[in-house]
Amino acid sequence: MSSHPSKRRKLADGAQSSDGAAVSDTKIQKQFFKSAQSWNLEEDYENRPRKGKKEKKRKAADATKLPIRVAEGTWVTQEEEDAEIASDAEWLESEGEEAPEEEEVQPEPEAPKIPEREQIRRAQEEMAKIATQLNEDPEEHPGAFKALAKIGDSEILAIKKLAIVTQMTVYKDVIPGYRIRPASEDVAKEKLSKDVKRLRVYEQAMVTGYYQYIKTLGALAGGSVRDKSKQPISSIALTCACTLLNAVPHFNFRGELLKIIIKKLSYRNIDKDFIKCRTALETLFHEDEDGQPAMEAISVLTKMMKARNYQVDESILNLFLHLRLLSEFSGKASRDTVEKQDDGSGKKPKQKKEFRTKRERKLLKEQKEAEKVMAHADAAVSYEERERMQSETLKMVFASYFRILKMRIPNLMGACLEGLARYSHLINQDFFGDLLEALKDLIRYSEKDAEKEDDSDDENKEDEVDEDDEHEFVRDTSREALLCTVTAFALLEGQDAHNARSDLHLDLSFFITHLFQSLLTLSVNPDLELGAQSLQLQNSVRRNNRINLQTTTVLLIKCLSGVLLPPWNIRSVAPLRLAAFTKQLMSGSLQVPEKSAQALLGLLADVLHTHGRKISSLWNTEERKGDGTYKPLAATVEGSNPFASTVWEGELLRRHYCPKVRESVKQLEKSIKSIK
């Protein structure tokens, strides 16, 4: 049996030399390394499923499970079934695929709750640290203002209170003595030095933080956060606003602070915060030197009163009496115009020219330029600018006074008339006629309103009165009439208007007649020696009201002094008027309390000292100067016929129960005997 020879492989065409094999191996190796650069073995390893811990957990859980019966009829434990599933997973892994695995959603661990005391302590430490940094070198920490505001965003009220107080203290210390203007685009493009750039970044950060802080104060003062503690956060916010207004009135956003404070003054509920805000405005008016802050405050105040239809507290109107222009302004104004006084100097006289060399003139010119720059840097307000601001302020004040007179707001009449009397030297004389007519109408309408109120009180006696009503106002028409008379005489006394009465058509006879008719009624008034505070006018018992506190007796003495002893022409009073008022005052002295009786007798002593010879016949019982009968209730002063009577009331006053009254009557009779 022949065997076939074994076949040999043909190596002719496909065979390669050992050098060719080496070249192919090198190419494969390069391709391997090149593809290996894109491998991420750590990520692949990280994405592989973990089996160790899970298998242990499964085994521990399956140990407690019962065996199950499969389709073949045999009983199998859970471990065997899981082994098959695990083997499938291994196959999938061997093929390069990942077995599907259910992701376990693990709840995020809750942050441990820090006690409130600990949070407050940490906030205090952080705020103290930031405040110290700003105190040492504020320009190095422009972001500290934002950090302080962020601490104040806490939900804990104690931290909020500490934050706003800390910010107030910080801003009060770091705010410069000038206003900061916003940086324009042109200025931002300029090349600045490192120090100037750092300063501007700091100033912009401070102004931005200060504005946000004021907005926060406004929201908290308005009651956006409920706080029922003894010192609510709204009260603290108002305190911070008042402090900043008085400490840095020259700085930016002064108007926003004024709105916060005046919004509180718009309420008629008088509490500690109301008094605090009112005191802050009084301090601002007293310390205002350039007139700009006062003008802005009066502007916001008058707009608020007009918006509320002048239903505000009386003490708000009395704020006008704290303005410095009351004693500094020299012009005359009405509600629409202001006339400035001319000093009469005309052109300035030429000064003799001094000889200076060219070098001296150059030095003088440079000195003047330097002074001009310094004045601009110090924000020095010129006299003309200050006078212009005070003029605008005075116009707003008079507009409010005249509008209240026209509307006849009952609870503001006393403060309005008091203010007009105090500002009488600044009222334009051309406006006197209209103002006196308004005062006359006020007296007429007050009498009519008093009659209506008396009728309505009689009809509503059975109605219950709410004792807790803080807005109830008790009106005293006789007091209003006296205030009108005092104001009318103060207008003539404050200027030289009495010399131009004929040209201005000023007639005060209406006020004199009304005063004469009301003397007997006032003498039996039980509240004659009580002021507005004691009379509880507009519940002023609980208020620190320093205006309109004069008693009715004091107002009466002022009116009588203006009628009987006018300062502009004391000798021009008619004898008939002197005698009529003297007789009425002696009759009224029998009814009034002892202090009022002493005041009236003291006034009569001054009248006798000045006009003794004109009225001395009233003390003469043997002969009468006039005919007819005395009419104390006459409609006019002249119609009372006072010289037809005698002053018999002196005999009764000599037996008065008060020793001082008896002594005053004796002194009065001695002066009469000395005249005779």
XYZ file of C-alpha atoms in Angstrom:
676
model
C 0.000 0.000 0.000
C 1.564 3.045 -1.243
C 1.376 6.166 0.865
C 0.930 9.545 -0.641
C 3.610 12.055 0.072
C 2.555 14.806 2.613
C 1.723 18.181 1.219
C 3.922 21.055 2.003
C 2.790 24.646 2.306
C 3.769 26.952 -0.401
C 5.842 29.832 0.837
C 6.549 31.510 -2.414
C 4.274 34.594 -2.656
C 2.820 35.098 0.853
C 5.975 34.403 2.766
C 7.815 37.230 4.331
C 11.222 37.566 5.604
C 12.011 38.016 9.236
C 12.529 41.748 8.594
C 9.037 42.080 7.148
C 7.534 40.335 10.201
C 9.316 42.714 12.499
C 7.927 45.722 10.592
C 4.349 44.444 10.835
C 4.717 43.816 14.565
C 5.924 47.380 15.031
C 2.886 48.770 13.192
C 0.505 46.720 15.319
C 2.231 47.858 18.479
C 1.981 51.524 17.433
C -1.727 51.103 16.670
C -2.186 49.464 20.071
C -0.496 52.288 21.932
C -2.373 54.850 19.877
C -5.747 53.347 20.759
C -4.670 52.888 24.386
C -4.391 56.656 24.770
C -8.159 56.943 24.599
C -8.763 54.237 27.183
C -10.032 55.204 30.646
C -9.375 52.168 32.753
C -10.227 53.868 36.025
C -13.651 54.935 34.757
C -14.357 51.445 33.397
C -13.379 49.948 36.697
C -15.497 52.474 38.578
C -18.534 51.644 36.427
C -18.309 47.938 37.147
C -21.003 46.692 39.536
C -20.024 45.935 43.107
C -20.918 42.424 44.086
C -19.348 41.730 47.385
C -21.479 43.720 49.783
C -24.665 43.143 47.834
C -24.188 39.377 47.755
C -23.640 39.313 51.498
C -26.810 41.318 52.016
C -28.741 39.024 49.685
C -27.462 35.884 51.395
C -28.360 37.298 54.786
C -31.838 38.161 53.531
C -32.366 34.842 51.675
C -31.429 32.822 54.719
C -34.722 33.743 56.256
C -36.776 32.906 53.122
C -38.573 29.561 52.538
C -37.733 27.234 49.562
C -39.928 27.394 46.459
C -41.187 24.682 44.061
C -40.065 24.982 40.448
C -41.759 23.731 37.213
C -39.891 20.378 37.314
C -41.529 19.622 40.649
C -38.397 19.956 42.763
C -37.879 22.279 45.727
C -35.171 24.905 45.262
C -33.864 27.464 47.725
C -33.479 31.148 46.822
C -29.700 30.847 46.803
C -29.674 28.464 43.834
C -31.972 30.678 41.804
C -29.810 33.691 42.547
C -26.736 31.724 41.491
C -28.201 31.241 38.038
C -28.957 34.954 37.804
C -25.452 35.748 38.944
C -23.974 33.481 36.326
C -25.955 35.345 33.649
C -24.458 38.538 34.897
C -21.000 37.028 34.599
C -21.713 36.114 31.038
C -22.801 39.498 30.193
C -19.652 40.828 31.765
C -17.536 38.424 29.772
C -19.155 39.664 26.573
C -18.234 43.196 27.494
C -21.755 44.254 28.487
C -22.889 45.476 31.901
C -25.699 43.781 33.676
C -28.704 45.935 34.329
C -28.661 47.144 37.917
C -31.336 48.989 39.798
C -30.145 52.298 41.174
C -30.832 52.797 44.815
C -32.015 56.308 45.648
C -30.439 57.254 48.922
C -31.987 60.204 50.821
C -29.685 63.159 51.338
C -28.502 63.402 54.900
C -30.164 66.270 56.752
C -27.907 68.963 58.108
C -27.760 68.889 61.864
C -30.016 71.538 63.432
C -28.056 74.224 65.249
C -29.755 75.650 68.356
C -31.038 79.201 68.058
C -28.742 80.465 70.790
C -25.752 79.068 68.973
C -26.843 80.708 65.717
C -27.224 84.060 67.484
C -23.792 83.693 69.064
C -22.173 82.861 65.729
C -23.956 85.781 64.042
C -22.710 88.133 66.758
C -19.137 86.956 66.305
C -19.351 87.282 62.524
C -20.851 90.782 62.682
C -18.255 91.881 65.234
C -15.499 90.585 62.955
C -16.878 92.407 59.896
C -17.456 95.627 61.832
C -13.904 95.536 63.147
C -12.543 95.136 59.629
C -14.562 98.084 58.373
C -13.494 100.184 61.320
C -9.805 99.479 60.825
C -9.516 99.787 57.036
C -12.866 100.051 55.217
C -11.353 100.513 51.745
C -9.748 97.063 51.934
C -13.100 95.329 52.551
C -15.715 96.635 50.088
C -17.586 93.325 50.207
C -18.176 93.583 53.950
C -21.344 95.657 53.470
C -22.928 92.867 51.458
C -21.822 90.290 54.018
C -23.513 92.256 56.812
C -26.727 92.468 54.816
C -26.616 88.711 54.167
C -26.478 87.999 57.895
C -29.610 90.111 58.332
C -31.536 87.809 55.962
C -31.833 85.236 58.733
C -35.303 84.096 59.798
C -34.436 84.597 63.460
C -35.742 87.963 64.675
C -32.943 88.465 67.176
C -30.345 88.193 64.396
C -32.351 90.619 62.217
C -32.438 93.182 65.022
C -28.716 92.834 65.695
C -27.960 93.110 61.984
C -29.850 96.375 61.361
C -28.393 97.991 64.479
C -24.879 96.876 63.527
C -25.305 98.208 59.990
C -26.567 101.521 61.331
C -23.490 101.887 63.563
C -21.127 100.902 60.758
C -22.633 103.289 58.191
C -22.689 106.132 60.702
C -18.941 105.672 61.251
C -17.748 105.104 57.681
C -19.953 107.559 55.748
C -17.786 110.484 54.562
C -18.650 114.153 54.915
C -19.706 114.540 51.277
C -22.231 113.117 48.842
C -21.058 110.415 46.451
C -22.062 110.874 42.830
C -22.664 107.847 40.563
C -19.734 107.070 38.300
C -20.441 108.068 34.706
C -19.313 106.091 31.661
C -16.729 108.682 30.687
C -15.171 108.594 34.128
C -15.159 104.804 34.105
C -13.095 104.785 30.888
C -10.437 107.058 32.319
C -7.113 105.667 33.370
C -6.955 105.827 37.142
C -4.284 105.082 39.648
C -4.548 102.043 41.853
C -5.480 104.032 44.954
C -8.189 106.070 43.180
C -9.653 102.958 41.610
C -9.745 101.198 44.966
C -11.452 104.205 46.546
C -14.114 104.334 43.849
C -14.850 100.627 44.128
C -15.241 101.047 47.871
C -17.518 104.100 47.532
C -19.784 102.401 45.009
C -20.018 99.304 47.226
C -20.858 101.463 50.243
C -23.556 103.472 48.430
C -25.137 100.305 47.017
C -25.157 98.623 50.420
C -26.499 101.768 52.086
C -29.378 101.978 49.609
C -30.310 98.335 50.176
C -30.102 98.894 53.924
C -32.495 101.869 53.755
C -34.933 99.786 51.691
C -34.770 97.108 54.379
C -35.448 99.720 57.070
C -38.488 100.949 55.143
C -39.916 97.451 54.844
C -39.312 96.638 58.521
C -40.669 99.994 59.741
C -43.837 99.385 57.741
C -44.557 96.210 59.696
C -43.561 93.632 57.083
C -42.294 91.339 59.869
C -44.605 90.461 62.728
C -43.013 90.917 66.098
C -44.941 90.921 69.362
C -41.954 91.411 71.662
C -41.523 94.344 74.021
C -39.289 96.111 71.515
C -40.598 95.199 68.044
C -38.341 95.270 65.044
C -40.389 98.091 63.470
C -39.499 100.337 66.409
C -35.800 99.473 66.061
C -35.930 100.221 62.328
C -37.469 103.659 63.002
C -34.781 104.351 65.604
C -32.065 103.519 63.060
C -33.686 105.765 60.438
C -33.944 108.699 62.873
C -30.345 108.245 63.999
C -29.010 108.219 60.440
C -31.092 111.262 59.470
C -29.622 113.326 62.305
C -26.084 111.905 62.029
C -25.554 112.073 58.225
C -28.204 114.432 56.779
C -25.828 115.459 53.965
C -25.372 111.970 52.509
C -27.192 110.188 49.711
C -30.791 108.903 49.987
C -31.845 111.494 52.558
C -35.256 111.612 50.886
C -35.779 107.889 51.488
C -35.109 108.331 55.207
C -37.546 111.251 55.323
C -40.258 109.147 53.700
C -39.821 106.411 56.320
C -40.071 108.894 59.203
C -42.914 111.020 57.808
C -44.934 107.916 56.971
C -44.979 107.161 60.693
C -46.055 110.757 61.428
C -49.033 110.379 59.097
C -50.753 108.138 61.653
C -52.790 109.772 64.393
C -51.845 107.132 66.938
C -49.397 108.858 69.271
C -46.821 106.470 70.698
C -43.115 106.432 71.500
C -42.139 105.878 67.861
C -44.272 108.853 66.772
C -42.582 111.126 69.316
C -39.172 109.763 68.303
C -39.755 110.602 64.623
C -41.127 114.051 65.466
C -38.091 114.805 67.642
C -35.774 113.710 64.822
C -37.356 116.260 62.466
C -37.122 118.993 65.103
C -33.412 118.240 65.510
C -32.943 118.286 61.733
C -34.571 121.733 61.489
C -32.513 123.158 64.344
C -29.172 121.889 62.984
C -29.814 122.640 59.319
C -27.263 125.175 58.100
C -27.622 125.153 54.313
C -31.420 124.875 54.040
C -31.521 121.893 51.666
C -32.468 119.172 54.200
C -35.188 121.365 55.744
C -36.648 122.172 52.334
C -36.848 118.471 51.402
C -38.419 117.587 54.752
C -41.043 120.352 54.489
C -41.822 119.292 50.921
C -42.476 115.675 51.926
C -44.357 116.800 55.051
C -46.720 119.167 53.206
C -47.436 116.559 50.522
C -48.301 114.019 53.206
C -50.666 116.428 54.980
C -52.361 117.363 51.716
C -52.778 113.698 50.753
C -54.424 112.966 54.113
C -56.684 116.027 53.757
C -54.928 117.553 56.799
C -56.284 114.891 59.142
C -53.053 114.828 61.114
C -51.973 115.542 64.638
C -51.567 119.143 65.780
C -47.937 118.612 66.727
C -47.063 117.901 63.079
C -48.092 121.424 62.105
C -46.098 122.811 65.016
C -42.929 121.430 63.404
C -42.950 124.539 61.183
C -42.097 126.641 64.239
C -38.720 124.894 64.605
C -37.373 126.091 61.251
C -34.325 128.328 61.396
C -35.737 130.653 58.759
C -38.135 131.927 61.426
C -35.253 133.951 62.861
C -32.806 134.086 59.936
C -34.850 134.877 56.829
C -35.218 138.557 55.973
C -37.631 138.538 53.033
C -41.426 138.742 52.829
C -43.573 135.946 51.433
C -47.099 134.729 50.790
C -48.313 131.366 49.619
C -47.218 132.032 46.012
C -44.435 134.610 45.935
C -41.412 135.754 47.910
C -40.025 139.272 47.916
C -36.419 139.736 48.975
C -35.426 142.863 50.812
C -33.000 145.211 49.173
C -30.254 146.298 51.499
C -30.335 149.734 49.866
C -26.657 149.756 49.267
C -26.967 149.701 45.489
C -23.695 149.226 43.716
C -20.698 148.407 45.775
C -18.308 151.337 46.114
C -15.109 151.054 44.188
C -12.155 150.096 46.266
C -8.856 151.761 45.769
C -6.658 149.670 43.522
C -3.498 148.474 45.149
C -0.283 148.278 43.207
C 0.989 144.726 42.752
C 3.828 143.364 40.759
C 3.317 140.781 38.064
C 4.513 138.030 40.360
C 2.159 139.145 43.163
C -0.781 139.223 40.747
C 0.048 135.717 39.580
C 0.282 134.426 43.147
C -3.010 136.138 44.059
C -4.731 134.569 41.072
C -3.470 131.096 42.016
C -4.602 131.660 45.609
C -8.111 132.607 44.493
C -8.338 129.525 42.300
C -7.219 127.334 45.197
C -9.823 128.894 47.492
C -12.494 128.325 44.872
C -11.538 124.652 44.573
C -11.539 124.247 48.353
C -14.930 125.872 48.656
C -16.286 123.523 46.019
C -14.728 120.514 47.729
C -16.197 121.476 51.080
C -19.647 121.852 49.464
C -19.976 125.331 50.900
C -23.414 126.736 50.103
C -23.427 130.388 49.183
C -25.645 132.886 50.937
C -27.797 133.359 47.838
C -28.415 129.629 47.485
C -29.357 129.317 51.126
C -31.749 132.247 50.850
C -33.363 130.691 47.778
C -33.974 127.418 49.626
C -35.439 129.226 52.616
C -37.736 131.165 50.276
C -39.087 127.944 48.779
C -39.547 126.513 52.263
C -41.435 129.605 53.428
C -43.798 129.412 50.460
C -44.686 125.798 51.299
C -45.254 126.695 54.964
C -47.604 129.595 54.155
C -49.453 127.516 51.562
C -50.225 124.935 54.249
C -51.314 127.571 56.789
C -53.627 129.357 54.348
C -55.137 126.115 53.091
C -55.930 125.038 56.663
C -57.537 128.433 57.336
C -59.650 128.065 54.229
C -60.727 124.519 55.092
C -61.259 125.428 58.785
C -59.842 122.176 60.170
C -61.023 122.302 63.827
C -58.164 120.407 65.440
C -55.489 122.446 63.619
C -56.850 125.945 64.143
C -54.820 126.603 67.283
C -51.526 125.513 65.741
C -52.287 127.330 62.474
C -53.065 130.641 64.162
C -50.092 130.292 66.482
C -47.857 129.727 63.468
C -49.250 132.724 61.577
C -48.674 134.903 64.632
C -45.058 133.711 64.876
C -44.451 134.166 61.134
C -46.240 137.537 60.996
C -43.011 139.474 60.367
C -42.405 137.410 57.216
C -45.867 137.770 55.634
C -46.170 140.060 52.643
C -48.166 143.221 53.482
C -50.211 142.951 50.293
C -51.608 139.723 51.637
C -52.743 141.193 54.996
C -56.223 142.120 53.784
C -57.058 138.608 52.592
C -55.622 137.095 55.743
C -57.653 139.367 58.057
C -60.824 138.512 56.129
C -60.067 134.824 56.600
C -59.652 135.383 60.354
C -62.983 137.247 60.507
C -64.741 134.423 58.676
C -63.190 131.956 61.057
C -64.638 133.778 64.076
C -68.073 133.976 62.448
C -68.135 130.329 61.459
C -66.796 129.211 64.840
C -69.762 130.831 66.572
C -72.199 129.160 64.187
C -70.476 125.797 64.569
C -70.605 126.157 68.351
C -74.378 126.684 68.214
C -74.790 123.624 65.989
C -72.647 121.510 68.298
C -74.705 122.570 71.306
C -77.920 121.549 69.526
C -76.494 118.196 68.467
C -75.205 117.524 71.987
C -78.684 118.061 73.406
C -80.141 115.582 70.930
C -77.505 112.909 71.484
C -77.248 112.943 75.274
C -78.475 109.355 75.489
C -75.852 108.059 73.060
C -72.877 106.250 74.568
C -69.458 107.738 74.024
C -66.546 105.469 73.278
C -63.867 106.313 75.822
C -61.149 104.636 73.797
C -61.592 106.872 70.757
C -58.287 108.686 70.461
C -59.434 110.877 67.570
C -62.216 112.628 69.472
C -61.640 116.362 69.539
C -63.092 118.825 72.045
C -63.420 122.202 70.359
C -63.180 125.499 72.249
C -64.588 128.266 70.035
C -63.820 131.055 72.496
C -60.167 130.032 72.515
C -60.107 130.031 68.694
C -61.584 133.543 68.622
C -58.886 134.791 70.990
C -56.190 133.186 68.843
C -57.615 134.926 65.762
C -57.514 138.283 67.555
C -53.959 137.701 68.784
C -52.898 136.806 65.228
C -54.542 139.902 63.749
C -52.734 142.239 66.148
C -49.484 140.325 65.749
C -49.598 140.968 61.990
C -49.594 144.715 62.566
C -47.079 144.515 65.362
C -44.610 142.326 63.457
C -44.140 144.861 60.636
C -44.771 148.521 59.920
C -48.208 147.742 58.510
C -49.899 150.015 61.061
C -48.365 152.994 59.256
C -49.995 151.900 55.986
C -53.387 150.836 57.351
C -55.238 153.355 55.235
C -53.442 152.305 52.066
C -53.874 148.601 52.804
C -57.476 149.046 54.056
C -56.800 147.231 57.311
C -59.602 147.481 59.861
C -59.386 145.758 63.229
C -62.659 147.115 64.639
C -64.359 143.746 64.101
C -61.856 142.002 66.384
C -62.092 144.765 69.017
C -65.902 144.598 69.094
C -65.943 140.812 69.298
C -63.446 140.878 72.148
C -65.579 143.413 74.047
C -68.710 141.297 73.623
C -67.012 138.131 74.836
C -65.455 139.553 78.040
C -68.400 138.767 80.319
C -68.782 135.287 78.826
C -65.104 134.545 79.340
C -65.224 135.737 82.963
C -67.589 132.882 83.887
C -65.685 130.260 81.924
C -64.587 127.516 84.379
C -61.643 126.560 82.145
C -60.198 130.048 82.003
C -56.919 129.070 83.632
C -56.509 125.803 81.747
C -54.331 125.481 78.670
C -54.760 123.258 75.655
C -53.019 120.402 77.418
C -55.298 120.535 80.455
C -58.359 121.006 78.274
C -57.468 117.727 76.533
C -57.693 119.364 73.146
C -57.111 116.485 70.784
C -55.990 114.250 73.662
C -52.827 116.289 74.205
C -52.494 115.064 77.806
C -50.121 112.341 76.675
C -48.131 114.517 74.296
C -45.031 116.583 74.634
C -46.621 119.585 72.939
C -44.831 122.851 73.635
C -46.946 125.003 71.318
C -50.443 126.335 71.999
C -50.137 125.602 75.713
C -51.020 129.122 76.803
C -54.015 129.415 79.042
C -57.119 131.289 77.985
C -56.228 134.018 80.472
C -52.842 134.566 78.839
C -54.455 134.825 75.410
C -56.996 137.280 76.792
C -54.265 139.472 78.304
C -52.432 139.491 74.953
C -55.587 140.594 73.140
C -56.331 143.327 75.675
C -52.736 144.587 75.537
C -52.987 144.903 71.763
C -56.269 146.846 72.043
C -55.511 149.109 75.012
C -51.720 149.409 74.814
C -50.731 149.115 71.135
C -46.942 149.310 70.842
C -46.937 151.269 67.564
C -48.997 154.236 68.897
C -49.771 153.840 72.543
C -51.271 157.315 73.001
C -53.816 157.064 70.178
C -56.447 154.931 71.954
C -59.827 156.638 72.308
C -61.004 157.422 75.887
C -64.400 155.804 75.216
C -62.746 152.492 74.331
C -60.480 152.671 77.372
C -63.390 153.361 79.730
C -65.605 150.613 78.243
C -62.937 147.938 78.562
C -61.919 149.124 82.044
C -65.496 148.842 83.315
C -65.921 145.370 81.786
C -62.623 144.158 83.226
C -63.492 145.334 86.730
C -66.825 143.496 86.489
C -65.103 140.376 85.188
C -62.535 140.440 88.008
C -65.338 139.578 90.434
C -65.994 136.272 88.625
C -62.623 134.991 87.478
C -60.253 132.862 89.624
C -57.684 134.606 91.792
C -54.715 134.297 89.399
C -56.751 135.665 86.521
C -58.007 138.483 88.745
C -54.428 139.433 89.592
C -53.526 139.426 85.862
C -56.498 141.651 84.945
C -55.795 144.107 87.762
C -52.131 144.227 86.746
C -53.157 145.113 83.185
C -55.479 147.843 84.489
C -52.591 149.249 86.506
C -50.560 149.605 83.297
C -53.536 151.214 81.540
C -53.936 153.722 84.390
C -50.239 154.491 84.316
C -50.471 155.337 80.588
C -54.032 156.692 80.202
C -54.875 157.636 83.778
C -56.288 161.083 83.028
C -58.624 159.690 80.332
C -60.455 157.250 82.637
C -59.908 158.637 86.150
C -63.539 159.914 86.231
C -64.754 156.304 86.538
C -63.527 156.297 90.147
C -65.332 159.579 90.975
C -68.695 158.844 92.611
C -69.821 162.460 93.049
C -70.016 163.511 89.417
C -70.610 161.658 86.168
C -69.087 162.525 82.834
C -71.759 160.919 80.634
C -75.549 160.928 80.443
C -77.974 158.023 80.199
C -77.446 154.490 81.452
C -74.580 152.057 81.206
C -75.222 149.144 78.741
C -72.668 146.335 79.298
C -74.333 144.100 76.681
C -74.270 146.699 73.898
C -73.400 145.552 70.383
C -70.584 148.090 70.055
C -67.961 149.514 72.356
C -69.184 153.082 71.916
C -72.786 152.102 72.568
C -72.073 150.841 76.079
C -71.849 154.421 77.470
C -69.219 153.589 80.134
C -68.897 157.143 81.557
C -72.485 156.916 82.775
C -71.318 154.444 85.437
C -68.665 154.140 88.127
C -66.216 151.431 89.121
C -68.115 150.235 92.181
C -66.557 146.732 91.840
C -63.466 147.998 93.644
C -65.281 148.027 96.975
C -66.086 144.322 96.627
C -62.591 143.438 95.455
C -61.170 145.092 98.589
C -62.937 142.294 100.508
C -61.713 139.507 98.199
C -60.666 136.233 99.845
C -57.208 136.361 98.210
C -54.728 138.737 99.924
C -52.879 139.378 96.650
C -56.061 140.521 94.932
C -56.836 142.887 97.828
C -53.298 144.283 97.614
C -53.638 144.812 93.836
C -56.865 146.793 94.305
C -55.237 149.020 96.909
C -52.320 149.753 94.567
C -54.817 150.572 91.809
C -56.656 153.087 94.004
C -53.367 154.684 95.076
C -52.431 155.306 91.459
C -55.872 156.930 90.870
C -55.392 159.276 93.826
C -51.941 160.234 92.586
C -53.425 161.204 89.208
C -56.056 163.448 90.775
